[in-house]
PDB file of C-alpha atoms in Angstrom:
ATOM      1  CA  MET A   1     144.131  59.662  70.740  1.00  0.00           C
ATOM      2  CA  ILE A   2     144.124  57.070  73.523  1.00  0.00           C
ATOM      3  CA  TYR A   3     141.856  54.423  75.015  1.00  0.00           C
ATOM      4  CA  ARG A   4     141.981  52.320  78.190  1.00  0.00           C
ATOM      5  CA  ASN A   5     142.567  48.597  78.201  1.00  0.00           C
ATOM      6  CA  TYR A   6     141.191  46.077  80.706  1.00  0.00           C
ATOM      7  CA  ASP A   7     143.847  46.996  83.238  1.00  0.00           C
ATOM      8  CA  ASN A   8     142.689  50.634  83.024  1.00  0.00           C
ATOM      9  CA  MET A   9     146.050  51.640  81.558  1.00  0.00           C
ATOM     10  CA  PRO A  10     146.035  54.370  78.883  1.00  0.00           C
ATOM     11  CA  VAL A  11     147.138  52.952  75.561  1.00  0.00           C
ATOM     12  CA  LEU A  12     148.035  54.849  72.404  1.00  0.00           C
ATOM     13  CA  LEU A  13     146.042  53.918  69.317  1.00  0.00           C
ATOM     14  CA  THR A  14     149.431  53.174  67.763  1.00  0.00           C
ATOM     15  CA  GLY A  15     149.728  50.359  70.304  1.00  0.00           C
ATOM     16  CA  GLY A  16     152.215  51.830  72.776  1.00  0.00           C
ATOM     17  CA  ILE A  17     151.625  52.226  76.517  1.00  0.00           C
ATOM     18  CA  MET A  18     151.703  55.806  77.800  1.00  0.00           C
ATOM     19  CA  ASP A  19     154.064  56.785  80.596  1.00  0.00           C
ATOM     20  CA  THR A  20     152.961  58.278  83.919  1.00  0.00           C
ATOM     21  CA  ILE A  21     154.285  61.041  86.115  1.00  0.00           C
ATOM     22  CA  LYS A  22     153.261  61.345  89.781  1.00  0.00           C
ATOM     23  CA  PHE A  23     153.312  64.420  91.994  1.00  0.00           C
ATOM     24  CA  THR A  24     153.883  64.541  95.763  1.00  0.00           C
ATOM     25  CA  ASN A  25     152.702  67.328  98.070  1.00  0.00           C
ATOM     26  CA  PHE A  26     154.992  69.459 100.219  1.00  0.00           C
ATOM     27  CA  SER A  27     154.823  72.607 102.324  1.00  0.00           C
ATOM     28  CA  LEU A  28     157.081  75.508 101.346  1.00  0.00           C
ATOM     29  CA  PHE A  29     158.122  77.823 104.187  1.00  0.00           C
ATOM     30  CA  ILE A  30     159.942  81.155 104.096  1.00  0.00           C
ATOM     31  CA  LYS A  31     161.601  82.848 107.061  1.00  0.00           C
ATOM     32  CA  GLU A  32     160.004  85.938 108.561  1.00  0.00           C
ATOM     33  CA  ASP A  33     161.716  87.516 111.558  1.00  0.00           C
ATOM     34  CA  PHE A  34     162.432  84.524 113.824  1.00  0.00           C
ATOM     35  CA  ASN A  35     159.659  82.264 112.482  1.00  0.00           C
ATOM     36  CA  PHE A  36     158.865  80.370 109.300  1.00  0.00           C
ATOM     37  CA  ARG A  37     155.547  80.732 107.458  1.00  0.00           C
ATOM     38  CA  ALA A  38     154.010  79.533 104.204  1.00  0.00           C
ATOM     39  CA  LEU A  39     155.181  81.270 101.043  1.00  0.00           C
ATOM     40  CA  ALA A  40     152.713  83.999  99.967  1.00  0.00           C
ATOM     41  CA  ILE A  41     152.169  85.834  96.694  1.00  0.00           C
ATOM     42  CA  ASN A  42     153.385  89.072  98.281  1.00  0.00           C
ATOM     43  CA  ASP A  43     156.824  87.515  98.766  1.00  0.00           C
ATOM     44  CA  LEU A  44     157.321  87.778  94.995  1.00  0.00           C
ATOM     45  CA  THR A  45     156.439  91.474  94.717  1.00  0.00           C
ATOM     46  CA  ASP A  46     160.020  92.639  94.156  1.00  0.00           C
ATOM     47  CA  ILE A  47     161.277  89.420  92.557  1.00  0.00           C
ATOM     48  CA  MET A  48     162.166  89.324  88.858  1.00  0.00           C
ATOM     49  CA  LEU A  49     161.046  85.951  87.483  1.00  0.00           C
ATOM     50  CA  GLN A  50     163.055  84.936  84.444  1.00  0.00           C
ATOM     51  CA  GLY A  51     163.169  81.984  82.107  1.00  0.00           C
ATOM     52  CA  ASN A  52     166.132  80.096  80.679  1.00  0.00           C
ATOM     53  CA  ILE A  53     168.203  80.185  83.861  1.00  0.00           C
ATOM     54  CA  THR A  54     171.257  78.010  84.446  1.00  0.00           C
ATOM     55  CA  PHE A  55     171.744  76.803  88.017  1.00  0.00           C
ATOM     56  CA  GLU A  56     174.449  74.463  89.322  1.00  0.00           C
ATOM     57  CA  ASP A  57     173.864  72.179  92.275  1.00  0.00           C
ATOM     58  CA  GLY A  58     176.661  69.760  93.053  1.00  0.00           C
ATOM     59  CA  GLU A  59     177.444  67.720  89.959  1.00  0.00           C
ATOM     60  CA  ASN A  60     174.160  68.528  88.220  1.00  0.00           C
ATOM     61  CA  LEU A  61     173.537  71.445  85.884  1.00  0.00           C
ATOM     62  CA  TYR A  62     169.936  72.735  85.655  1.00  0.00           C
ATOM     63  CA  TYR A  63     168.358  74.699  82.830  1.00  0.00           C
ATOM     64  CA  LEU A  64     165.092  76.012  84.218  1.00  0.00           C
ATOM     65  CA  ASN A  65     162.164  78.322  83.690  1.00  0.00           C
ATOM     66  CA  ILE A  66     160.001  79.863  86.399  1.00  0.00           C
ATOM     67  CA  GLU A  67     156.841  81.920  86.015  1.00  0.00           C
ATOM     68  CA  LEU A  68     153.826  83.239  87.898  1.00  0.00           C
ATOM     69  CA  ILE A  69     150.460  82.043  86.605  1.00  0.00           C
ATOM     70  CA  ASP A  70     147.319  84.130  87.213  1.00  0.00           C
ATOM     71  CA  ASN A  71     148.800  85.406  90.495  1.00  0.00           C
ATOM     72  CA  LYS A  72     147.759  82.056  91.951  1.00  0.00           C
ATOM     73  CA  TYR A  73     150.453  79.559  91.003  1.00  0.00           C
ATOM     74  CA  LEU A  74     154.235  79.549  90.793  1.00  0.00           C
ATOM     75  CA  TRP A  75     155.446  77.171  88.073  1.00  0.00           C
ATOM     76  CA  LEU A  76     158.967  75.804  87.737  1.00  0.00           C
ATOM     77  CA  CYS A  77     160.168  73.354  85.118  1.00  0.00           C
ATOM     78  CA  ALA A  78     163.737  72.260  84.523  1.00  0.00           C
ATOM     79  CA  ARG A  79     165.904  69.938  82.512  1.00  0.00           C
ATOM     80  CA  TYR A  80     169.062  68.740  84.135  1.00  0.00           C
ATOM     81  CA  GLY A  81     172.019  66.437  83.776  1.00  0.00           C
ATOM     82  CA  ASN A  82     175.598  65.740  84.747  1.00  0.00           C
ATOM     83  CA  PRO A  83     178.487  66.647  82.407  1.00  0.00           C
ATOM     84  CA  SER A  84     180.581  63.891  83.943  1.00  0.00           C
ATOM     85  CA  PRO A  85     181.624  61.292  83.134  1.00  0.00           C
ATOM     86  CA  CYS A  86     182.382  62.109  79.517  1.00  0.00           C
ATOM     87  CA  PRO A  87     183.836  58.978  77.865  1.00  0.00           C
ATOM     88  CA  LYS A  88     186.207  59.511  74.972  1.00  0.00           C
ATOM     89  CA  GLU A  89     184.512  56.772  72.978  1.00  0.00           C
ATOM     90  CA  ILE A  90     180.913  55.764  72.388  1.00  0.00           C
ATOM     91  CA  TYR A  91     179.538  52.665  70.715  1.00  0.00           C
ATOM     92  CA  ASP A  92     177.987  53.126  67.265  1.00  0.00           C
ATOM     93  CA  LYS A  93     175.478  50.362  66.528  1.00  0.00           C
ATOM     94  CA  ASN A  94     175.578  51.077  62.792  1.00  0.00           C
ATOM     95  CA  ILE A  95     179.294  50.459  62.385  1.00  0.00           C
ATOM     96  CA  LYS A  96     179.216  47.945  65.252  1.00  0.00           C
ATOM     97  CA  ASP A  97     182.314  49.447  66.790  1.00  0.00           C
ATOM     98  CA  PHE A  98     183.469  52.263  69.046  1.00  0.00           C
ATOM     99  CA  ASP A  99     183.774  55.780  67.664  1.00  0.00           C
ATOM    100  CA  THR A 100     185.059  59.104  69.004  1.00  0.00           C
ATOM    101  CA  ASN A 101     182.661  60.856  71.373  1.00  0.00           C
ATOM    102  CA  LYS A 102     182.222  64.368  70.000  1.00  0.00           C
ATOM    103  CA  ARG A 103     180.615  65.667  73.196  1.00  0.00           C
ATOM    104  CA  THR A 104     182.994  67.831  75.214  1.00  0.00           C
ATOM    105  CA  GLU A 105     183.304  68.010  79.002  1.00  0.00           C
ATOM    106  CA  ASN A 106     181.404  71.339  78.906  1.00  0.00           C
ATOM    107  CA  GLN A 107     178.358  69.827  77.213  1.00  0.00           C
ATOM    108  CA  VAL A 108     175.523  68.153  79.110  1.00  0.00           C
ATOM    109  CA  GLU A 109     172.836  65.741  77.937  1.00  0.00           C
ATOM    110  CA  MET A 110     169.858  66.969  79.934  1.00  0.00           C
ATOM    111  CA  ARG A 111     167.651  63.903  79.855  1.00  0.00           C
ATOM    112  CA  ASN A 112     166.061  64.439  83.270  1.00  0.00           C
ATOM    113  CA  GLN A 113     163.097  66.739  83.939  1.00  0.00           C
ATOM    114  CA  LEU A 114     161.795  68.380  87.094  1.00  0.00           C
ATOM    115  CA  PHE A 115     158.364  69.952  87.545  1.00  0.00           C
ATOM    116  CA  ALA A 116     157.125  71.924  90.556  1.00  0.00           C
ATOM    117  CA  LEU A 117     153.920  73.911  91.045  1.00  0.00           C
ATOM    118  CA  TYR A 118     153.174  76.000  94.141  1.00  0.00           C
ATOM    119  CA  ASP A 119     149.537  76.818  94.908  1.00  0.00           C
ATOM    120  CA  PHE A 120     149.352  80.011  96.992  1.00  0.00           C
ATOM    121  CA  ASP A 121     145.724  79.404  98.034  1.00  0.00           C
ATOM    122  CA  LYS A 122     146.361  75.878  99.278  1.00  0.00           C
ATOM    123  CA  SER A 123     149.906  76.612 100.533  1.00  0.00           C
ATOM    124  CA  LEU A 124     151.060  73.441  98.792  1.00  0.00           C
ATOM    125  CA  LEU A 125     154.006  72.590  96.567  1.00  0.00           C
ATOM    126  CA  PHE A 126     153.462  69.790  94.041  1.00  0.00           C
ATOM    127  CA  CYS A 127     156.668  68.156  92.790  1.00  0.00           C
ATOM    128  CA  ASN A 128     157.336  65.100  90.622  1.00  0.00           C
ATOM    129  CA  ASN A 129     160.614  64.171  92.343  1.00  0.00           C
ATOM    130  CA  SER A 130     160.790  64.121  96.152  1.00  0.00           C
ATOM    131  CA  ARG A 131     164.571  63.679  95.994  1.00  0.00           C
ATOM    132  CA  LYS A 132     164.908  67.148  94.471  1.00  0.00           C
ATOM    133  CA  THR A 133     163.489  69.124  97.402  1.00  0.00           C
ATOM    134  CA  SER A 134     167.019  70.009  98.570  1.00  0.00           C
ATOM    135  CA  PHE A 135     167.746  71.499  95.144  1.00  0.00           C
ATOM    136  CA  LEU A 136     164.465  73.447  95.236  1.00  0.00           C
ATOM    137  CA  GLU A 137     165.356  74.803  98.676  1.00  0.00           C
ATOM    138  CA  LYS A 138     168.709  76.042  97.383  1.00  0.00           C
ATOM    139  CA  TYR A 139     167.166  77.612  94.302  1.00  0.00           C
ATOM    140  CA  PHE A 140     164.347  79.364  96.199  1.00  0.00           C
ATOM    141  CA  ARG A 141     166.827  80.654  98.783  1.00  0.00           C
ATOM    142  CA  LYS A 142     168.754  82.335  95.992  1.00  0.00           C
ATOM    143  CA  LEU A 143     165.618  83.566  94.214  1.00  0.00           C
ATOM    144  CA  LEU A 144     163.979  85.020  97.346  1.00  0.00           C
ATOM    145  CA  ASP A 145     167.206  85.987  99.100  1.00  0.00           C
ATOM    146  CA  ASN A 146     165.815  84.393 102.235  1.00  0.00           C
ATOM    147  CA  ASP A 147     165.897  81.125 104.124  1.00  0.00           C
ATOM    148  CA  VAL A 148     163.504  78.509 102.730  1.00  0.00           C
ATOM    149  CA  ILE A 149     162.455  75.093 104.017  1.00  0.00           C
ATOM    150  CA  ILE A 150     160.442  72.404 102.220  1.00  0.00           C
ATOM    151  CA  LYS A 151     158.674  69.787 104.356  1.00  0.00           C
ATOM    152  CA  THR A 152     156.339  66.891 103.769  1.00  0.00           C
ATOM    153  CA  VAL A 153     152.666  67.467 104.505  1.00  0.00           C
ATOM    154  CA  PHE A 154     151.112  65.926 107.636  1.00  0.00           C
ATOM    155  CA  VAL A 155     148.999  62.908 106.779  1.00  0.00           C
ATOM    156  CA  ASP A 156     146.920  62.646 109.966  1.00  0.00           C
ATOM    157  CA  ILE A 157     145.502  65.321 112.227  1.00  0.00           C
ATOM    158  CA  GLU A 158     146.738  63.671 115.435  1.00  0.00           C
ATOM    159  CA  THR A 159     150.371  63.909 114.337  1.00  0.00           C
ATOM    160  CA  PHE A 160     149.853  67.560 113.463  1.00  0.00           C
ATOM    161  CA  ARG A 161     148.123  68.191 116.802  1.00  0.00           C
ATOM    162  CA  ASP A 162     151.000  66.706 118.794  1.00  0.00           C
ATOM    163  CA  LYS A 163     153.549  68.690 116.802  1.00  0.00           C
ATOM    164  CA  ILE A 164     152.231  72.214 117.325  1.00  0.00           C
ATOM    165  CA  LYS A 165     151.963  74.493 120.364  1.00  0.00           C
ATOM    166  CA  GLU A 166     149.834  77.253 118.833  1.00  0.00           C
ATOM    167  CA  ILE A 167     147.104  77.626 116.187  1.00  0.00           C
ATOM    168  CA  ARG A 168     147.452  80.514 113.733  1.00  0.00           C
ATOM    169  CA  SER A 169     144.747  79.831 111.150  1.00  0.00           C
ATOM    170  CA  ILE A 170     141.735  77.583 110.574  1.00  0.00           C
ATOM    171  CA  LYS A 171     140.258  77.348 107.062  1.00  0.00           C
ATOM    172  CA  PHE A 172     137.555  75.121 105.642  1.00  0.00           C
ATOM    173  CA  LYS A 173     134.698  75.036 103.182  1.00  0.00           C
ATOM    174  CA  SER A 174     131.575  74.872 105.281  1.00  0.00           C
ATOM    175  CA  LEU A 175     128.563  72.926 104.070  1.00  0.00           C
ATOM    176  CA  SER A 176     125.099  74.299 104.797  1.00  0.00           C
ATOM    177  CA  ASN A 177     124.348  72.003 107.736  1.00  0.00           C
ATOM    178  CA  ILE A 178     127.192  73.489 109.777  1.00  0.00           C
ATOM    179  CA  PHE A 179     125.080  76.627 110.159  1.00  0.00           C
ATOM    180  CA  THR A 180     121.920  74.888 111.314  1.00  0.00           C
ATOM    181  CA  GLN A 181     120.585  75.496 114.798  1.00  0.00           C
ATOM    182  CA  ASN A 182     122.205  72.275 115.998  1.00  0.00           C
ATOM    183  CA  GLY A 183     125.430  72.890 114.116  1.00  0.00           C
ATOM    184  CA  ILE A 184     128.780  73.657 115.697  1.00  0.00           C
ATOM    185  CA  LEU A 185     128.882  77.301 114.651  1.00  0.00           C
ATOM    186  CA  ASN A 186     126.637  79.972 116.075  1.00  0.00           C
ATOM    187  CA  LYS A 187     123.212  80.633 114.492  1.00  0.00           C
ATOM    188  CA  ALA A 188     124.318  84.196 113.842  1.00  0.00           C
ATOM    189  CA  PHE A 189     126.480  82.964 110.975  1.00  0.00           C
ATOM    190  CA  LYS A 190     123.420  81.393 109.346  1.00  0.00           C
ATOM    191  CA  ASP A 191     121.510  84.674 109.602  1.00  0.00           C
ATOM    192  CA  VAL A 192     124.304  86.446 107.740  1.00  0.00           C
ATOM    193  CA  LEU A 193     125.342  83.795 105.237  1.00  0.00           C
ATOM    194  CA  GLY A 194     122.093  81.938 104.592  1.00  0.00           C
ATOM    195  CA  ASP A 195     122.081  78.300 103.495  1.00  0.00           C
ATOM    196  CA  ASN A 196     124.856  78.535 100.917  1.00  0.00           C
ATOM    197  CA  ASP A 197     128.155  76.673 101.138  1.00  0.00           C
ATOM    198  CA  VAL A 198     130.888  79.139 102.037  1.00  0.00           C
ATOM    199  CA  ASN A 199     134.635  79.244 102.495  1.00  0.00           C
ATOM    200  CA  PHE A 200     135.293  80.015 106.135  1.00  0.00           C
ATOM    201  CA  GLU A 201     138.605  81.320 107.494  1.00  0.00           C
ATOM    202  CA  LEU A 202     139.534  82.152 111.055  1.00  0.00           C
ATOM    203  CA  THR A 203     142.876  83.846 111.732  1.00  0.00           C
ATOM    204  CA  LEU A 204     144.019  83.824 115.344  1.00  0.00           C
ATOM    205  CA  ASN A 205     146.920  83.403 117.731  1.00  0.00           C
ATOM    206  CA  TYR A 206     145.719  80.732 120.114  1.00  0.00           C
ATOM    207  CA  ASN A 207     147.955  79.087 122.707  1.00  0.00           C
ATOM    208  CA  PHE A 208     146.274  76.045 124.175  1.00  0.00           C
ATOM    209  CA  PRO A 209     145.482  76.626 127.891  1.00  0.00           C
ATOM    210  CA  SER A 210     145.927  72.938 128.549  1.00  0.00           C
ATOM    211  CA  PHE A 211     146.489  69.634 126.801  1.00  0.00           C
ATOM    212  CA  VAL A 212     142.812  68.793 127.376  1.00  0.00           C
ATOM    213  CA  ASP A 213     141.739  71.936 125.508  1.00  0.00           C
ATOM    214  CA  LYS A 214     144.073  71.024 122.676  1.00  0.00           C
ATOM    215  CA  ILE A 215     142.597  67.515 122.419  1.00  0.00           C
ATOM    216  CA  ASP A 216     139.058  68.918 122.533  1.00  0.00           C
ATOM    217  CA  LEU A 217     139.604  71.456 119.744  1.00  0.00           C
ATOM    218  CA  PHE A 218     141.081  68.888 117.377  1.00  0.00           C
ATOM    219  CA  ARG A 219     138.359  66.382 118.228  1.00  0.00           C
ATOM    220  CA  ARG A 220     135.753  68.956 117.205  1.00  0.00           C
ATOM    221  CA  LEU A 221     137.587  69.879 114.012  1.00  0.00           C
ATOM    222  CA  LYS A 222     137.966  66.237 113.072  1.00  0.00           C
ATOM    223  CA  ASN A 223     134.274  65.628 113.735  1.00  0.00           C
ATOM    224  CA  ILE A 224     132.988  68.421 111.504  1.00  0.00           C
ATOM    225  CA  VAL A 225     134.964  66.953 108.598  1.00  0.00           C
ATOM    226  CA  ALA A 226     133.987  63.358 109.356  1.00  0.00           C
ATOM    227  CA  SER A 227     130.304  64.316 109.653  1.00  0.00           C
ATOM    228  CA  ARG A 228     130.454  66.192 106.330  1.00  0.00           C
ATOM    229  CA  GLN A 229     129.659  69.530 107.966  1.00  0.00           C
ATOM    230  CA  ALA A 230     132.830  70.886 106.371  1.00  0.00           C
ATOM    231  CA  GLU A 231     135.504  69.897 103.877  1.00  0.00           C
ATOM    232  CA  ASN A 232     138.947  71.042 102.694  1.00  0.00           C
ATOM    233  CA  LEU A 233     140.150  71.690 106.238  1.00  0.00           C
ATOM    234  CA  ILE A 234     143.443  73.615 106.385  1.00  0.00           C
ATOM    235  CA  LEU A 235     145.169  74.243 109.723  1.00  0.00           C
ATOM    236  CA  ILE A 236     148.265  76.356 110.252  1.00  0.00           C
ATOM    237  CA  GLY A 237     150.137  76.096 113.530  1.00  0.00           C
ATOM    238  CA  ILE A 238     153.482  76.858 115.167  1.00  0.00           C
ATOM    239  CA  ASP A 239     155.713  74.116 116.545  1.00  0.00           C
ATOM    240  CA  ASP A 240     158.227  74.239 119.422  1.00  0.00           C
ATOM    241  CA  ASN A 241     160.941  75.460 117.057  1.00  0.00           C
ATOM    242  CA  ASP A 242     158.701  78.325 115.879  1.00  0.00           C
ATOM    243  CA  PHE A 243     158.273  76.737 112.452  1.00  0.00           C
ATOM    244  CA  GLU A 244     154.924  77.127 110.730  1.00  0.00           C
ATOM    245  CA  GLN A 245     153.293  73.745 110.069  1.00  0.00           C
ATOM    246  CA  VAL A 246     150.382  72.998 107.739  1.00  0.00           C
ATOM    247  CA  TYR A 247     147.703  70.322 107.861  1.00  0.00           C
ATOM    248  CA  ASN A 248     145.529  70.068 104.756  1.00  0.00           C
ATOM    249  CA  THR A 249     142.871  67.386 104.260  1.00  0.00           C
ATOM    250  CA  GLY A 250     142.754  68.095 100.533  1.00  0.00           C
ATOM    251  CA  SER A 251     146.488  67.595 100.105  1.00  0.00           C
ATOM    252  CA  PHE A 252     146.363  63.823 100.357  1.00  0.00           C
ATOM    253  CA  SER A 253     142.745  63.028  99.491  1.00  0.00           C
ATOM    254  CA  LYS A 254     143.805  62.679  95.842  1.00  0.00           C
ATOM    255  CA  LYS A 255     146.996  61.345  94.359  1.00  0.00           C
ATOM    256  CA  ILE A 256     148.003  63.376  91.331  1.00  0.00           C
ATOM    257  CA  GLU A 257     148.992  61.180  88.427  1.00  0.00           C
ATOM    258  CA  ILE A 258     149.375  62.364  84.841  1.00  0.00           C
ATOM    259  CA  PHE A 259     149.561  60.144  81.780  1.00  0.00           C
ATOM    260  CA  TYR A 260     151.641  61.463  78.905  1.00  0.00           C
ATOM    261  CA  GLU A 261     153.189  60.493  75.612  1.00  0.00           C
ATOM    262  CA  PRO A 262     156.954  61.101  75.519  1.00  0.00           C
ATOM    263  CA  ASN A 263     158.408  62.738  72.425  1.00  0.00           C
ATOM    264  CA  GLU A 264     161.065  61.230  70.179  1.00  0.00           C
ATOM    265  CA  GLU A 265     163.771  62.185  72.703  1.00  0.00           C
ATOM    266  CA  GLY A 266     161.871  60.494  75.533  1.00  0.00           C
ATOM    267  CA  LEU A 267     161.007  63.865  77.118  1.00  0.00           C
ATOM    268  CA  LYS A 268     157.732  65.157  78.517  1.00  0.00           C
ATOM    269  CA  ASP A 269     155.913  68.079  76.890  1.00  0.00           C
ATOM    270  CA  GLU A 270     156.224  70.849  79.508  1.00  0.00           C
ATOM    271  CA  LYS A 271     153.098  72.731  78.360  1.00  0.00           C
ATOM    272  CA  TYR A 272     151.028  69.549  78.429  1.00  0.00           C
ATOM    273  CA  ILE A 273     152.231  68.607  81.923  1.00  0.00           C
ATOM    274  CA  LEU A 274     151.412  72.110  83.204  1.00  0.00           C
ATOM    275  CA  LYS A 275     147.935  72.055  81.666  1.00  0.00           C
ATOM    276  CA  GLU A 276     147.094  68.656  83.142  1.00  0.00           C
ATOM    277  CA  LEU A 277     148.596  69.526  86.521  1.00  0.00           C
ATOM    278  CA  LEU A 278     146.623  72.782  86.820  1.00  0.00           C
ATOM    279  CA  GLU A 279     143.387  70.931  86.116  1.00  0.00           C
ATOM    280  CA  LYS A 280     144.102  68.283  88.741  1.00  0.00           C
ATOM    281  CA  VAL A 281     145.377  70.691  91.407  1.00  0.00           C
ATOM    282  CA  ALA A 282     142.208  72.756  91.038  1.00  0.00           C
ATOM    283  CA  ASN A 283     140.204  69.675  92.078  1.00  0.00           C
ATOM    284  CA  VAL A 284     142.410  68.679  95.033  1.00  0.00           C
TER     285      VAL A 284
END
């Protein structure tokens, strides 16, 4: 049981302050032919997902579990640590002196935790440690037997626009006024879909005829979001290096922060973190 104090910080009824864990958004790309695209659920069709896997990366040893949830999310959690250094003596506060360290060089105190959740619908990877993306790349390369790249998500549409040469997909949730007679989309859509809010997706291979056309398209897309004619805009494009790039308005509209109570070992409850993260990701 918790309550919030005047600083809006969760506080345990026992008097202790709860800890927080924050998640950052990334794009996860897999190689296909000569291009890179967002990871899809079909990429895991022939992959055997197993728990309790040991994976070494540099000096760190990882003990991880990975699973598919509802064919919508890919969940990875890991504990990790470094077996070195392993001092021969440790200080014992009870005897107030040094004592022999019984831990061997092959044993690891895995005090660190890593959590990562990939949302196939949003094409987003949520991770609690941005410094571990290189490890995740190495692990996913081995798991998928393919080249994998993890990149930060574009924060503004202009940066995304200048980066890409071609549009591959446009997705957004359209609000009813986008289908009105004065709306951006044709009246024919209104005749078919009525006045309900709908999820709209357009898949295409569109090379911009000119820079002016490119500016105009992104101006229109930005306007329909700003005017509340649509929300949750997701754009997928190809850059000059033939890498797939993703722009997602929902990916940075909310910062994911989870409050938790560490256990006696100072560790986070993996099931609790997953439950809270799924609830928050669903609302991003």
